[in-house]
Short mmCIF file of C-alpha atoms and ligand atoms in Angstrom, two decimals:
data_model
loop_
_atom_site.label_atom_id
_atom_site.label_comp_id
_atom_site.label_asym_id
_atom_site.label_seq_id
_atom_site.Cartn_x
_atom_site.Cartn_y
_atom_site.Cartn_z
CA MET A 115 15.62 16.70 -54.52
CA ARG A 116 12.87 13.85 -53.54
CA ILE A 117 15.16 11.33 -53.40
CA PHE A 118 17.44 13.25 -51.02
CA THR A 119 14.33 14.29 -48.29
CA LEU A 120 13.47 10.52 -48.55
CA ILE A 121 16.75 9.41 -47.84
CA LEU A 122 17.04 11.63 -44.87
CA LEU A 123 13.50 10.79 -43.60
CA VAL A 124 14.56 7.32 -43.23
CA THR A 125 18.01 7.59 -42.03
CA LEU A 126 16.31 9.98 -38.82
CA THR A 127 13.75 7.30 -38.26
CA LEU A 128 16.33 4.40 -38.05
CA GLY A 129 18.29 6.51 -35.98
CA SER A 130 15.99 7.34 -33.26
CA CYS A 131 14.52 3.69 -33.19
CA LYS A 132 18.40 2.59 -32.10
CA GLU A 133 18.66 1.63 -28.96
CA ARG A 134 21.17 3.03 -26.48
CA ILE A 135 23.77 0.64 -25.86
CA LEU A 136 24.99 0.33 -22.52
CA LYS A 137 28.73 -0.30 -21.53
CA SER A 138 26.98 -3.22 -19.38
CA ALA A 139 25.64 -4.63 -22.76
CA ILE A 140 22.37 -4.75 -21.39
CA LEU A 141 19.14 -3.70 -23.65
CA PRO A 142 16.98 -1.24 -21.72
CA SER A 143 14.33 -2.67 -24.23
CA ASP A 144 14.38 -6.13 -21.98
CA PHE A 145 13.04 -4.59 -19.31
CA HIS A 146 10.24 -2.40 -20.55
CA GLN A 147 7.07 -4.08 -19.67
CA THR A 148 3.73 -3.62 -18.29
CA ILE A 149 3.15 -5.12 -15.21
CA GLY A 150 -0.61 -4.88 -13.63
CA GLY A 151 -1.25 -1.49 -15.27
CA LYS A 152 2.61 0.04 -14.57
CA GLN A 153 4.98 0.43 -16.65
CA ALA A 154 8.53 -1.05 -15.68
CA LYS A 155 11.53 0.22 -17.24
CA LEU A 156 15.28 0.16 -16.95
CA PHE A 157 17.02 3.42 -15.96
CA THR A 158 20.60 4.26 -16.55
CA LEU A 159 23.06 6.25 -14.42
CA THR A 160 26.04 7.74 -15.33
CA ASN A 161 28.85 9.56 -13.59
CA LYS A 162 31.88 12.10 -15.15
CA ASN A 163 34.37 9.26 -14.37
CA GLY A 164 32.71 6.53 -16.42
CA ILE A 165 31.06 4.62 -14.06
CA GLU A 166 27.74 2.99 -14.87
CA MET A 167 24.84 1.68 -13.27
CA SER A 168 21.47 0.52 -14.34
CA VAL A 169 18.15 0.43 -12.12
CA THR A 170 14.95 -0.82 -12.46
CA ASN A 171 11.68 0.58 -10.92
CA TYR A 172 10.75 -3.46 -11.01
CA GLY A 173 11.40 -4.10 -6.91
CA GLY A 174 14.15 -0.80 -7.44
CA ARG A 175 16.99 -3.38 -8.52
CA ILE A 176 20.29 -2.43 -9.32
CA VAL A 177 20.52 -4.14 -12.19
CA SER A 178 24.58 -3.26 -13.29
CA LEU A 179 27.10 -1.85 -11.80
CA MET A 180 30.18 -1.11 -14.11
CA VAL A 181 33.40 -0.09 -11.96
CA PRO A 182 36.85 0.28 -13.33
CA ASP A 183 39.58 -2.34 -11.85
CA ARG A 184 43.27 -0.67 -11.18
CA SER A 185 43.96 -0.50 -14.83
CA GLY A 186 40.61 1.11 -15.81
CA ARG A 187 38.98 -1.73 -17.11
CA LEU A 188 35.46 -1.48 -16.49
CA GLU A 189 33.60 -4.85 -15.33
CA ASP A 190 29.67 -5.45 -14.17
CA ILE A 191 30.44 -6.01 -10.01
CA VAL A 192 26.66 -7.06 -9.02
CA LEU A 193 24.96 -10.09 -9.71
CA GLY A 194 21.68 -9.97 -11.81
CA TYR A 195 19.77 -10.39 -14.77
CA ASP A 196 19.95 -8.99 -18.16
CA LYS A 197 15.91 -9.33 -18.87
CA LEU A 198 13.26 -8.51 -16.60
CA ASP A 199 11.51 -11.51 -16.87
CA ASP A 200 14.51 -13.28 -15.38
CA TYR A 201 14.14 -11.32 -12.25
CA ILE A 202 10.53 -12.04 -12.32
CA ASN A 203 11.07 -16.01 -12.60
CA SER A 204 14.22 -16.54 -10.41
CA ASN A 205 14.76 -18.73 -7.56
CA GLU A 206 16.59 -15.86 -5.77
CA GLN A 207 13.94 -12.95 -5.40
CA TYR A 208 16.15 -10.43 -4.61
CA PHE A 209 19.17 -9.73 -6.53
CA GLY A 210 20.09 -6.15 -6.11
CA ALA A 211 16.26 -5.24 -5.22
CA ALA A 212 14.87 -2.71 -2.27
CA ILE A 213 13.76 -4.50 0.58
CA GLY A 214 11.09 -3.59 2.50
CA ARG A 215 9.09 -3.11 4.81
CA TYR A 216 11.21 -5.49 6.89
CA GLY A 217 14.67 -6.47 5.71
CA ASN A 218 15.93 -9.63 6.95
CA ARG A 219 13.84 -12.03 9.23
CA ILE A 220 10.92 -11.45 11.71
CA ALA A 221 10.51 -15.10 13.79
CA LYS A 222 7.16 -17.03 13.03
CA GLY A 223 6.31 -14.16 10.97
CA SER A 224 4.12 -12.40 13.83
CA PHE A 225 5.02 -9.57 16.10
CA LYS A 226 3.07 -7.18 18.97
CA LEU A 227 2.69 -3.46 17.94
CA ASP A 228 0.82 -1.10 20.81
CA ASN A 229 -0.63 -4.56 22.16
CA LEU A 230 -2.11 -5.26 18.74
CA GLN A 231 -0.79 -8.59 17.57
CA TYR A 232 0.36 -8.75 13.42
CA ASN A 233 0.70 -11.82 11.53
CA LEU A 234 2.84 -11.83 8.08
CA ALA A 235 3.15 -14.53 5.69
CA ILE A 236 5.85 -17.05 6.26
CA ASN A 237 7.76 -16.99 3.38
CA ASN A 238 11.09 -18.40 4.42
CA PRO A 239 9.58 -21.04 6.92
CA PRO A 240 9.19 -20.79 9.85
CA ASN A 241 9.89 -17.05 9.63
CA SER A 242 8.83 -13.87 7.07
CA LEU A 243 11.81 -13.06 5.47
CA HIS A 244 12.50 -9.57 3.49
CA GLY A 245 8.54 -8.21 3.42
CA GLY A 246 6.75 -11.23 2.69
CA ALA A 247 5.71 -13.21 0.01
CA LYS A 248 5.57 -9.66 -2.15
CA GLY A 249 7.47 -7.68 -0.56
CA PHE A 250 9.04 -4.29 -1.93
CA SER A 251 11.48 -6.11 -4.35
CA SER A 252 8.67 -6.84 -6.42
CA LYS A 253 6.53 -3.77 -6.73
CA ILE A 254 6.55 -1.84 -9.63
CA TRP A 255 7.61 1.72 -8.00
CA ASP A 256 7.07 4.98 -9.84
CA ALA A 257 10.27 6.59 -11.44
CA THR A 258 11.74 10.05 -12.16
CA GLN A 259 14.95 10.22 -13.29
CA ASN A 260 16.49 13.57 -12.39
CA GLY A 261 19.77 14.50 -14.34
CA GLU A 262 22.40 11.84 -15.58
CA ASN A 263 22.95 10.86 -11.99
CA GLU A 264 20.21 10.52 -9.76
CA LEU A 265 16.76 8.32 -9.54
CA GLU A 266 14.18 8.83 -7.60
CA LEU A 267 11.63 5.85 -6.52
CA THR A 268 8.34 6.03 -4.86
CA LEU A 269 6.03 3.84 -3.60
CA VAL A 270 2.66 3.91 -1.43
CA SER A 271 1.79 0.54 0.32
CA PRO A 272 -1.56 0.27 1.57
CA ASP A 273 -2.48 -0.24 5.35
CA MET A 274 -1.99 -3.97 5.95
CA GLU A 275 -0.29 -4.81 2.94
CA GLU A 276 1.99 -8.23 3.52
CA GLY A 277 0.15 -7.80 7.18
CA TYR A 278 1.93 -4.41 7.78
CA PRO A 279 0.33 -1.77 9.85
CA GLY A 280 -0.17 1.65 8.46
CA GLU A 281 -0.54 3.21 4.71
CA LEU A 282 3.23 3.64 4.04
CA LYS A 283 4.97 6.11 1.64
CA VAL A 284 8.24 5.55 0.81
CA MET A 285 10.72 7.18 -1.32
CA ILE A 286 14.41 5.93 -2.55
CA ILE A 287 16.89 8.24 -4.20
CA TYR A 288 19.64 6.44 -6.19
CA ARG A 289 23.04 8.82 -6.67
CA LEU A 290 25.64 7.80 -8.57
CA THR A 291 27.96 10.81 -7.67
CA ASP A 292 31.40 12.17 -8.89
CA LYS A 293 33.37 10.62 -6.39
CA ASN A 294 32.15 7.47 -7.40
CA GLU A 295 30.04 6.59 -5.00
CA VAL A 296 26.49 4.47 -5.16
CA ALA A 297 24.33 6.81 -2.53
CA ILE A 298 21.22 5.55 -1.74
CA PHE A 299 18.53 7.33 0.64
CA TYR A 300 15.45 6.11 2.02
CA SER A 301 12.46 8.19 3.85
CA ALA A 302 9.01 7.41 4.50
CA SER A 303 6.06 8.00 6.23
CA THR A 304 2.76 5.91 8.10
CA SER A 305 -0.62 6.83 8.62
CA LYS A 306 -0.22 4.32 11.88
CA SER A 307 2.38 3.47 14.20
CA THR A 308 4.31 0.41 12.50
CA VAL A 309 7.87 -1.23 11.94
CA LEU A 310 9.90 -0.54 9.19
CA ASN A 311 13.50 -1.89 7.88
CA LEU A 312 14.70 -0.73 4.64
CA THR A 313 17.81 -2.04 2.60
CA ASN A 314 19.34 -2.55 -0.53
CA HIS A 315 20.24 -6.41 -1.33
CA SER A 316 22.87 -6.09 -4.00
CA TYR A 317 25.38 -9.33 -4.39
CA PHE A 318 28.89 -8.04 -5.13
CA ASN A 319 31.76 -9.64 -6.77
CA LEU A 320 34.51 -7.50 -7.26
CA HIS A 321 36.27 -9.98 -9.34
CA GLY A 322 33.04 -9.30 -11.89
CA ALA A 323 29.67 -11.05 -11.31
CA GLY A 324 30.17 -14.52 -12.27
CA ASN A 325 33.83 -14.46 -12.10
CA GLY A 326 34.47 -17.14 -9.11
CA ASP A 327 34.01 -16.77 -5.76
CA ILE A 328 34.58 -14.10 -3.17
CA LEU A 329 36.38 -15.80 -0.69
CA ASP A 330 39.39 -13.83 -1.41
CA HIS A 331 38.26 -10.51 -0.63
CA ILE A 332 39.49 -9.09 2.15
CA LEU A 333 36.70 -7.75 4.41
CA TRP A 334 36.97 -5.17 7.34
CA LEU A 335 33.94 -4.74 9.41
CA ASN A 336 33.57 -1.87 12.17
CA ALA A 337 32.10 -4.04 14.81
CA ASN A 338 33.10 -5.52 17.89
CA LYS A 339 29.69 -7.32 18.45
CA TYR A 340 27.47 -9.53 16.24
CA THR A 341 24.10 -11.20 16.96
CA PRO A 342 24.44 -14.74 16.99
CA VAL A 343 21.34 -16.62 15.73
CA ASP A 344 19.36 -19.57 16.66
CA ALA A 345 19.13 -22.48 13.95
CA ASN A 346 16.02 -20.58 11.86
CA LEU A 347 18.36 -17.64 11.98
CA ILE A 348 16.58 -15.58 14.47
CA PRO A 349 18.91 -13.39 16.89
CA THR A 350 18.97 -14.59 20.22
CA GLY A 351 18.91 -11.49 21.80
CA ASN A 352 22.49 -11.40 22.73
CA LEU A 353 25.14 -9.39 21.66
CA ASP A 354 28.14 -11.20 21.43
CA PRO A 355 31.82 -9.92 21.22
CA VAL A 356 33.24 -11.08 17.89
CA THR A 357 37.15 -11.32 19.48
CA GLY A 358 38.52 -14.81 19.14
CA THR A 359 35.98 -16.03 16.73
CA PRO A 360 35.60 -15.87 12.62
CA PHE A 361 33.43 -13.33 13.17
CA ASP A 362 36.06 -10.80 14.00
CA PHE A 363 36.63 -8.57 10.78
CA THR A 364 38.28 -5.73 13.06
CA THR A 365 41.46 -6.29 11.21
CA PRO A 366 41.13 -6.92 7.20
CA ILE A 367 41.18 -10.78 6.50
CA ALA A 368 39.72 -12.74 3.76
CA VAL A 369 36.35 -14.03 3.78
CA GLY A 370 37.50 -17.48 3.37
CA ALA A 371 40.13 -17.80 5.81
CA ARG A 372 37.61 -18.91 8.57
CA ILE A 373 34.57 -19.79 6.46
CA ASN A 374 34.43 -23.29 6.86
CA ASP A 375 35.41 -23.20 10.77
CA ASN A 376 33.15 -25.99 12.60
CA THR A 377 31.41 -23.81 14.98
CA GLU A 378 27.63 -23.51 15.53
CA GLN A 379 26.96 -20.07 14.25
CA LEU A 380 28.94 -20.77 11.31
CA ASN A 381 27.01 -23.82 10.54
CA PHE A 382 23.73 -22.09 11.30
CA GLY A 383 24.41 -19.76 8.49
CA LYS A 384 26.29 -22.35 5.98
CA GLY A 385 28.75 -19.58 6.32
CA TYR A 386 28.41 -15.94 7.17
CA ASP A 387 24.55 -14.91 7.17
CA HIS A 388 24.95 -12.59 10.26
CA ASN A 389 24.24 -9.00 11.99
CA PHE A 390 26.56 -6.86 12.73
CA VAL A 391 26.72 -4.56 15.46
CA LEU A 392 28.18 -1.15 14.13
CA ASN A 393 30.71 0.55 16.61
CA LYS A 394 29.61 4.11 16.66
CA LYS A 395 31.09 6.86 18.58
CA GLU A 396 28.41 8.88 20.61
CA ASP A 397 26.30 11.25 18.39
CA GLU A 398 28.16 9.71 15.27
CA LYS A 399 25.12 9.79 12.51
CA VAL A 400 26.65 7.94 9.10
CA SER A 401 29.66 6.60 9.58
CA MET A 402 32.07 3.95 7.98
CA ALA A 403 30.73 0.39 8.74
CA ALA A 404 32.88 -2.21 6.17
CA SER A 405 35.34 -2.45 3.30
CA VAL A 406 36.03 -4.82 0.68
CA TYR A 407 39.33 -5.43 -1.01
CA ASP A 408 39.56 -7.64 -4.06
CA PRO A 409 43.78 -8.39 -4.49
CA ILE A 410 43.14 -9.59 -7.97
CA SER A 411 41.63 -6.38 -9.46
CA GLY A 412 42.49 -3.65 -7.15
CA ARG A 413 38.79 -2.98 -6.53
CA PHE A 414 37.95 -1.47 -3.22
CA MET A 415 34.33 -0.81 -2.01
CA GLU A 416 33.84 1.19 1.55
CA VAL A 417 30.15 1.43 2.92
CA PHE A 418 28.82 3.90 4.97
CA THR A 419 25.38 3.89 7.11
CA ASN A 420 23.54 5.43 9.57
CA GLU A 421 22.28 2.24 10.71
CA PRO A 422 23.26 0.28 13.80
CA GLY A 423 23.89 -2.88 11.50
CA ILE A 424 24.89 -4.45 8.66
CA GLN A 425 24.03 -8.03 7.02
CA PHE A 426 26.98 -9.66 5.91
CA TYR A 427 26.01 -12.71 3.55
CA CYS A 428 27.99 -14.27 1.61
CA GLY A 429 25.46 -16.46 -1.02
CA ASN A 430 25.58 -19.62 1.04
CA PHE A 431 22.15 -20.40 -0.68
CA LEU A 432 23.43 -19.61 -3.97
CA LYS A 433 24.32 -22.94 -5.75
CA GLY A 434 24.65 -22.57 -9.54
CA LYS A 435 21.14 -22.76 -10.31
CA GLU A 436 20.77 -19.27 -11.52
CA VAL A 437 22.02 -18.11 -14.77
CA GLY A 438 22.85 -14.39 -15.02
CA LYS A 439 23.77 -11.64 -16.98
CA LYS A 440 26.21 -13.13 -20.05
CA HIS A 441 24.75 -16.60 -18.93
CA LYS A 442 27.33 -16.63 -16.52
CA GLN A 443 26.62 -19.07 -13.74
CA TYR A 444 25.97 -18.23 -9.96
CA ASN A 445 27.85 -20.78 -7.62
CA PHE A 446 28.16 -21.18 -3.96
CA ARG A 447 29.53 -18.22 -2.08
CA SER A 448 30.03 -16.32 -5.86
CA ALA A 449 29.27 -12.70 -3.96
CA LEU A 450 28.90 -11.31 -0.82
CA CYS A 451 25.74 -8.57 0.43
CA LEU A 452 26.12 -6.13 2.77
CA GLU A 453 23.30 -5.13 3.80
CA THR A 454 23.02 -1.68 6.10
CA GLN A 455 19.99 -2.07 8.57
CA HIS A 456 18.18 -2.23 11.71
CA PHE A 457 18.90 -5.79 13.30
CA PRO A 458 16.79 -8.89 12.22
CA ASP A 459 13.63 -9.90 14.26
CA SER A 460 14.10 -6.25 16.40
CA PRO A 461 10.01 -6.01 16.44
CA ASN A 462 10.19 -9.20 18.90
CA HIS A 463 13.13 -7.84 20.68
CA SER A 464 12.49 -4.56 22.83
CA GLU A 465 16.52 -4.74 23.88
CA PHE A 466 17.27 -3.81 20.14
CA PRO A 467 17.43 -0.48 18.84
CA SER A 468 13.52 0.07 17.92
CA VAL A 469 12.14 -0.14 14.37
CA VAL A 470 8.65 1.44 15.22
CA LEU A 471 7.61 4.20 13.04
CA LYS A 472 4.83 6.21 14.15
CA PRO A 473 2.47 8.86 12.44
CA GLY A 474 3.83 12.19 12.11
CA GLU A 475 7.63 11.01 11.77
CA ILE A 476 9.99 10.83 9.05
CA TYR A 477 11.90 7.37 8.58
CA SER A 478 15.77 8.18 7.14
CA SER A 479 18.00 5.85 6.11
CA ALA A 480 21.60 6.18 4.27
CA CYS A 481 23.74 3.72 2.53
CA LEU A 482 26.73 4.63 0.30
CA TYR A 483 29.16 2.03 -1.32
CA ARG A 484 32.50 4.11 -2.60
CA PHE A 485 34.65 2.72 -5.18
CA SER A 486 38.29 3.35 -5.73
CA VAL A 487 41.17 1.22 -6.30
CA LYS A 488 44.00 0.04 -4.38
C1 BGC N 108 19.85 -12.94 4.45
C2 BGC N 108 19.87 -14.66 4.15
C3 BGC N 108 19.14 -14.96 2.96
C4 BGC N 108 19.41 -13.69 1.68
C5 BGC N 108 18.08 -14.21 0.63
C6 BGC N 108 20.12 -12.25 3.23
O1 BGC N 108 19.60 -10.68 3.76
O2 BGC N 108 20.34 -13.10 5.46
O3 BGC N 108 19.76 -15.88 4.85
O4 BGC N 108 19.31 -16.12 2.22
O5 BGC N 108 18.95 -12.76 2.20
O6 BGC N 108 18.64 -13.36 -0.71
#
């Protein structure tokens, strides 16, 4: 009898120590770390169709996203690392991350608001990029998992953090729906007038992260115009028509079809690294912004948003130095980002849609990536 009890106890103890094995093969315990008194973790969301997504509250990052191809085979289609330490020490700081306070560049890291001048960290000389030296992508967010398919992240960013005015209360909800959508909802409020532009910086490769480049992905962008840039990737202020240029994705075409054309704009971006002005019907809130199709795997991704713009960046700054999940190297143009957003450098362009958030107002932004096969 005693021996039986002992065996039972040992079995139960071993069983409870056993770690959940994710389809992505990532070990959640590799994300458990206390940083600055806060606990970083990995959360796993699942839906009824077997899609699995993992998110860490370190930077609100989508770490893995297991999506089926046309034969039902799951593959992890976002770039990233399988250990928290690798995220912390990476040269590429934004894999899968929540970006804030300001997605993309602010020229020379300065802007004026209500006649006051604000100066930000120049972390991408000569500009400020993605919220500055320690943006939302490197914060430990407070996290609450709501059931199998939803994660709620919250953060209080103090007044003048990274040079931005106003104490900001931010919430991000990641929801993995049974329609195979990754829905991201952002909301925020501020104690003082400020500027805000939140987005997510997932790097997608529909072949699977680390499985070659994305030049054969067929892209459609619902944009008749884009915002051309100067040599420092700051918008000139013009909204140029895409017609007759390599920026015309209004008819689906391979990303690589014209990427090496010798044009000033492609040379500035070292490929595509531009904001597109989304076509919107009057009063249209959330609308379809983009789609990407991988003819090899059949994976199809559609992007929806209420934002006026989308940054199409195709990994021109990846150089194979990053060794990601499963020891795979992330080479030049081995992923693409479709970051729903207001336009870069809007605080210095009164002609662009406003990014000002005032006390009493609620910032609200949505981005939805929907997956299917063709
Ligand atoms: C920017 C790129 C930048 C990248 C960093 C993109 O949103 O447009 O210029 O290199 O983020 O990961």
